[in-house]
Coordinates of N, CA and C in Angstrom, one line a residue:
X1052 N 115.2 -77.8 22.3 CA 115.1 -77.8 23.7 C 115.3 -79.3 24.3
X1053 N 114.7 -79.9 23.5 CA 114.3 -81.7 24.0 C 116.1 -82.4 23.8
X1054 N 116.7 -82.2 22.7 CA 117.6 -82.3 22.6 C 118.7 -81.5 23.9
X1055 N 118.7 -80.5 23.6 CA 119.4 -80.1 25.3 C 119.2 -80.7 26.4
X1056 N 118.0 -80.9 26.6 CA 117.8 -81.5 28.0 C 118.2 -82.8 27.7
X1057 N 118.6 -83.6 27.1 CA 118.6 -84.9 27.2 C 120.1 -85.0 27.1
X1058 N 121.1 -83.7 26.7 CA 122.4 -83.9 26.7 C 122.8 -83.4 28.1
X1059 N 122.0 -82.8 28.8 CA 122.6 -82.5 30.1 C 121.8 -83.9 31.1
X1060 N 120.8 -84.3 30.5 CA 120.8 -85.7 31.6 C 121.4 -86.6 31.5
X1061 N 121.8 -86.7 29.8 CA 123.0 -87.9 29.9 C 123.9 -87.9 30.4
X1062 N 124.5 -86.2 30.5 CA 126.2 -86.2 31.4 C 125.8 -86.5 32.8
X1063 N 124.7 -85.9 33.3 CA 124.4 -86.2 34.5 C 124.8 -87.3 35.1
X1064 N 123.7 -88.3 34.4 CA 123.5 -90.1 35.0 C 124.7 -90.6 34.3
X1065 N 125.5 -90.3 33.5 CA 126.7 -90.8 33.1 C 127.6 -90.4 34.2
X1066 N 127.9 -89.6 34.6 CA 129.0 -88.9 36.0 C 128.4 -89.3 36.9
X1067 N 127.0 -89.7 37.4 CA 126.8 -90.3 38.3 C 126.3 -89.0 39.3
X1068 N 125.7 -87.9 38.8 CA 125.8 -86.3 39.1 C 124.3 -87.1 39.5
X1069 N 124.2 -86.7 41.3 CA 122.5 -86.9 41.8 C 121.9 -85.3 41.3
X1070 N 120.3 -84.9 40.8 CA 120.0 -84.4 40.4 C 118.4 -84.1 41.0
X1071 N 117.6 -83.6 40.5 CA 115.9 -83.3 40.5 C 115.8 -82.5 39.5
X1072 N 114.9 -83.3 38.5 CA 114.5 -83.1 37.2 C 113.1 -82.2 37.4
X1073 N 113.2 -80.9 37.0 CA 111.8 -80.2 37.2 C 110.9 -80.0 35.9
X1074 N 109.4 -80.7 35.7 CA 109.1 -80.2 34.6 C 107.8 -79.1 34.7
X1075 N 108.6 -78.1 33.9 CA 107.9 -76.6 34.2 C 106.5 -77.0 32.6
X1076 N 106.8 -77.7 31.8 CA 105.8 -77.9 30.6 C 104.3 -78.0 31.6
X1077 N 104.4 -79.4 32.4 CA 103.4 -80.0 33.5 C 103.3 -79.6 34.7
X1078 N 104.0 -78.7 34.9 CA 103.9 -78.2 36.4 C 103.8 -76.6 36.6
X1079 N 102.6 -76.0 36.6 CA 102.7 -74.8 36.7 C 104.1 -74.0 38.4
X1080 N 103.9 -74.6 39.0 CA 104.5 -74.4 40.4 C 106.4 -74.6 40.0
X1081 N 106.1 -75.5 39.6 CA 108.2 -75.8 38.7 C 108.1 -74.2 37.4
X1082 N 107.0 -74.2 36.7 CA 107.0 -73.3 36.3 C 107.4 -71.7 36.8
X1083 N 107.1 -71.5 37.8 CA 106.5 -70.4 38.4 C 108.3 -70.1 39.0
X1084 N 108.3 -71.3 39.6 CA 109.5 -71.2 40.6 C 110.6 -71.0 39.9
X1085 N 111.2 -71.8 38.5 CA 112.2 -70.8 37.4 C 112.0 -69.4 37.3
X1086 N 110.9 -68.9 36.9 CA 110.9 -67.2 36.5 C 111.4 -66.8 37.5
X1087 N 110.7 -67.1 38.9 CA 111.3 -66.7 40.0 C 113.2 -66.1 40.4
X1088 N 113.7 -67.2 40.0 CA 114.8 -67.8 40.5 C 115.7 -67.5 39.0
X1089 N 115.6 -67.2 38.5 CA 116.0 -67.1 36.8 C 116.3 -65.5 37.3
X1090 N 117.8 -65.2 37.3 CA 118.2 -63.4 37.4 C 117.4 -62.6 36.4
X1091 N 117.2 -61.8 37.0 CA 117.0 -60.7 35.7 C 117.6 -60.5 34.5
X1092 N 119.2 -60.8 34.9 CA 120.2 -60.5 33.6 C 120.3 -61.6 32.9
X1093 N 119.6 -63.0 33.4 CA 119.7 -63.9 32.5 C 118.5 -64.4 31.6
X1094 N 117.5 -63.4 31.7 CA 116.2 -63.9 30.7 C 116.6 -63.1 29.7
X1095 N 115.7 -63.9 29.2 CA 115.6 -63.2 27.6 C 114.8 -61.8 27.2
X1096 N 114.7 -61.5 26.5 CA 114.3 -60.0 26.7 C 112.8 -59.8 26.1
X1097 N 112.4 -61.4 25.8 CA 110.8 -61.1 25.3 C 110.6 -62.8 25.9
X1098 N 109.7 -62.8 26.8 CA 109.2 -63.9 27.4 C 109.5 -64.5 28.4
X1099 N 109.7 -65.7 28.0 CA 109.9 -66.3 30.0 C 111.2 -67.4 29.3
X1100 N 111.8 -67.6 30.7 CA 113.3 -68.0 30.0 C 112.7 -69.7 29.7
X1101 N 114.1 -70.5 28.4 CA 113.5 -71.4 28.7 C 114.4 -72.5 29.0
X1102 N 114.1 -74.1 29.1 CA 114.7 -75.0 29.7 C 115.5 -75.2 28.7
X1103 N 116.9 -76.1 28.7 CA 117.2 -76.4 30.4 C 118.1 -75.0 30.8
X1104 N 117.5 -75.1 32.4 CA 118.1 -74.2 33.4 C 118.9 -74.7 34.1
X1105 N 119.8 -74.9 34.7 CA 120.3 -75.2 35.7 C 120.8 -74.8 37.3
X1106 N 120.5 -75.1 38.7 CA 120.2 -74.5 39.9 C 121.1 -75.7 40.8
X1107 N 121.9 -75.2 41.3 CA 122.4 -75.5 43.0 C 121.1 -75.5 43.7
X1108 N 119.9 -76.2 44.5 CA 119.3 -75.5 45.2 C 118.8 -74.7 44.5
X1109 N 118.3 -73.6 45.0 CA 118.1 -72.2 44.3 C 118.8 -71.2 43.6
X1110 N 120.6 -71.7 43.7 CA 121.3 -70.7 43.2 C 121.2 -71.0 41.4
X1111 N 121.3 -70.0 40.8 CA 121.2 -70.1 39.7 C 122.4 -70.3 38.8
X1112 N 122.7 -71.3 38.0 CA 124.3 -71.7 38.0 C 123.9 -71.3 36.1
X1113 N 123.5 -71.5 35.3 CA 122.9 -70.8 34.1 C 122.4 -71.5 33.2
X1114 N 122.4 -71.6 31.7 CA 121.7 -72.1 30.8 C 122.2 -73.2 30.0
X1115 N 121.7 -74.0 28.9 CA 122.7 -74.8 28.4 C 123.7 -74.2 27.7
X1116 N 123.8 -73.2 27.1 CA 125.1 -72.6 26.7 C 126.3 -72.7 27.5
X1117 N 126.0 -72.3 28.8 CA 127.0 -72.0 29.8 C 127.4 -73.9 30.3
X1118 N 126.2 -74.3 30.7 CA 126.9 -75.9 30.6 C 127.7 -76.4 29.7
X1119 N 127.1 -75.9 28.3 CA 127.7 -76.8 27.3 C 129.8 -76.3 27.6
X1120 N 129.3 -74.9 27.7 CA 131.2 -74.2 27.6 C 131.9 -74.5 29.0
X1121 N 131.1 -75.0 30.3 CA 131.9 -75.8 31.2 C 132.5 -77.2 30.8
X1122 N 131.7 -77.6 30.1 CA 132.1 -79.2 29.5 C 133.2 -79.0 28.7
X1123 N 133.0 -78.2 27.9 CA 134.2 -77.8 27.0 C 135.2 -77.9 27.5
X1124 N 135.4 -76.9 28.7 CA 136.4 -76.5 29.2 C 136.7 -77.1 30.7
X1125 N 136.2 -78.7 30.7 CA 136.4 -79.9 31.6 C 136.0 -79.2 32.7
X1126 N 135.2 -78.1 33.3 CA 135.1 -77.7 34.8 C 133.4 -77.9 34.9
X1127 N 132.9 -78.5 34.4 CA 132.1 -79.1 34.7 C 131.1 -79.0 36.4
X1128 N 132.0 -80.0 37.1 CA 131.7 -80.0 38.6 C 132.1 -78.6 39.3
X1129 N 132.8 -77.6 38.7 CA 133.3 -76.4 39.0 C 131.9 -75.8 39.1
X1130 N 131.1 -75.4 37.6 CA 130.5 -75.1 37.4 C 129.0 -75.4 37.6
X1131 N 128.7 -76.6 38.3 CA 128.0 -77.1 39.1 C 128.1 -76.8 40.4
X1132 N 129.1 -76.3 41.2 CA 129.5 -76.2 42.6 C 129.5 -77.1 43.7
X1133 N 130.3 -78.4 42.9 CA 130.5 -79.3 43.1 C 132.0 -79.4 43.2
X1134 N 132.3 -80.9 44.2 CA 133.6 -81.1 44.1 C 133.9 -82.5 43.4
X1135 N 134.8 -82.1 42.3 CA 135.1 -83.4 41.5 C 135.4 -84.2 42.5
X1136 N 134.9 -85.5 41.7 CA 135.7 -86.7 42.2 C 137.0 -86.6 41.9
X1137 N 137.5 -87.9 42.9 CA 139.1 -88.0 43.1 C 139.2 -89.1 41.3
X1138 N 140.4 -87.9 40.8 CA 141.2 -89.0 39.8 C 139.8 -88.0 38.4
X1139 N 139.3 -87.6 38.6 CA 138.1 -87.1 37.5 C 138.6 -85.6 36.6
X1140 N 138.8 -86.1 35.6 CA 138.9 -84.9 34.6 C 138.5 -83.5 34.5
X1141 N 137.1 -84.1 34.7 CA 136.1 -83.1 34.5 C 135.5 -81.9 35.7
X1142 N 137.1 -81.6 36.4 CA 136.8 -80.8 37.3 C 137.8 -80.0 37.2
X1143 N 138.6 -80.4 36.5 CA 140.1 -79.6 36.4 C 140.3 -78.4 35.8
X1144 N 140.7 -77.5 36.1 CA 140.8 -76.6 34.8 C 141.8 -77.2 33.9
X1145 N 141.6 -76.4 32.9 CA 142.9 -76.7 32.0 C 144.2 -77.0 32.2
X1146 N 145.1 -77.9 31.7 CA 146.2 -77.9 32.1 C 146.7 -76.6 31.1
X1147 N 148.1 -76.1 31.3 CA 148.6 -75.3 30.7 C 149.6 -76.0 30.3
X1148 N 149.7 -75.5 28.8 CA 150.7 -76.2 27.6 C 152.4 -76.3 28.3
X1149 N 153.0 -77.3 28.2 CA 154.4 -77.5 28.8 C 155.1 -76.6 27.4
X1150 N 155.9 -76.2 27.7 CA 157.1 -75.6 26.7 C 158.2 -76.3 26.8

């Protein structure tokens, strides 16, 4: 988990991505407020979901899986619901292969 979270804050403060880091370990109330806000269809099926989560605000944008396969697939700030910066990779979808 420690490892996840620390690859999603590096891309963060590396892209320059402003953020609010919640810790649900220390914070019953950050606690409280993920289960909340966490879909139904996206917990796990025995327990309470765990970090990192990722949220717009309150919308629920999804888990490090789902971050890690926007990165993958450069949409990134897409998947954030965000607008790339100008001249930035990491918003583009794929180019498609020239023939």
């Amino acid at each position: 988990i420690k490892k996840q979270q620390q690859d999603v804050l590096g891309f963060l403060e590396a892209n320059k991505i402003e953020f609010e880091e919640k810790d649900i370990a220390a914070n019953e109330e950050n606690r409280k407020w993920m289960r909340e806000n966490v879909p139904e269809d996206s917990r796990p099926a025995s327990g309470n979901p765990l970090p990192p989560r990722l949220f717009n605000d309150s919308r629920y944008l999804g888990d490090y899986e789902a971050f890690f396969e926007a990165r993958e697939n450069n949409a990134v700030y897409a998947f954030l619901g965000l607008t790339a910066p100008p001249g930035s990779k990491v918003g583009e979808p794929p180019s498609e292969p020239q023939s």
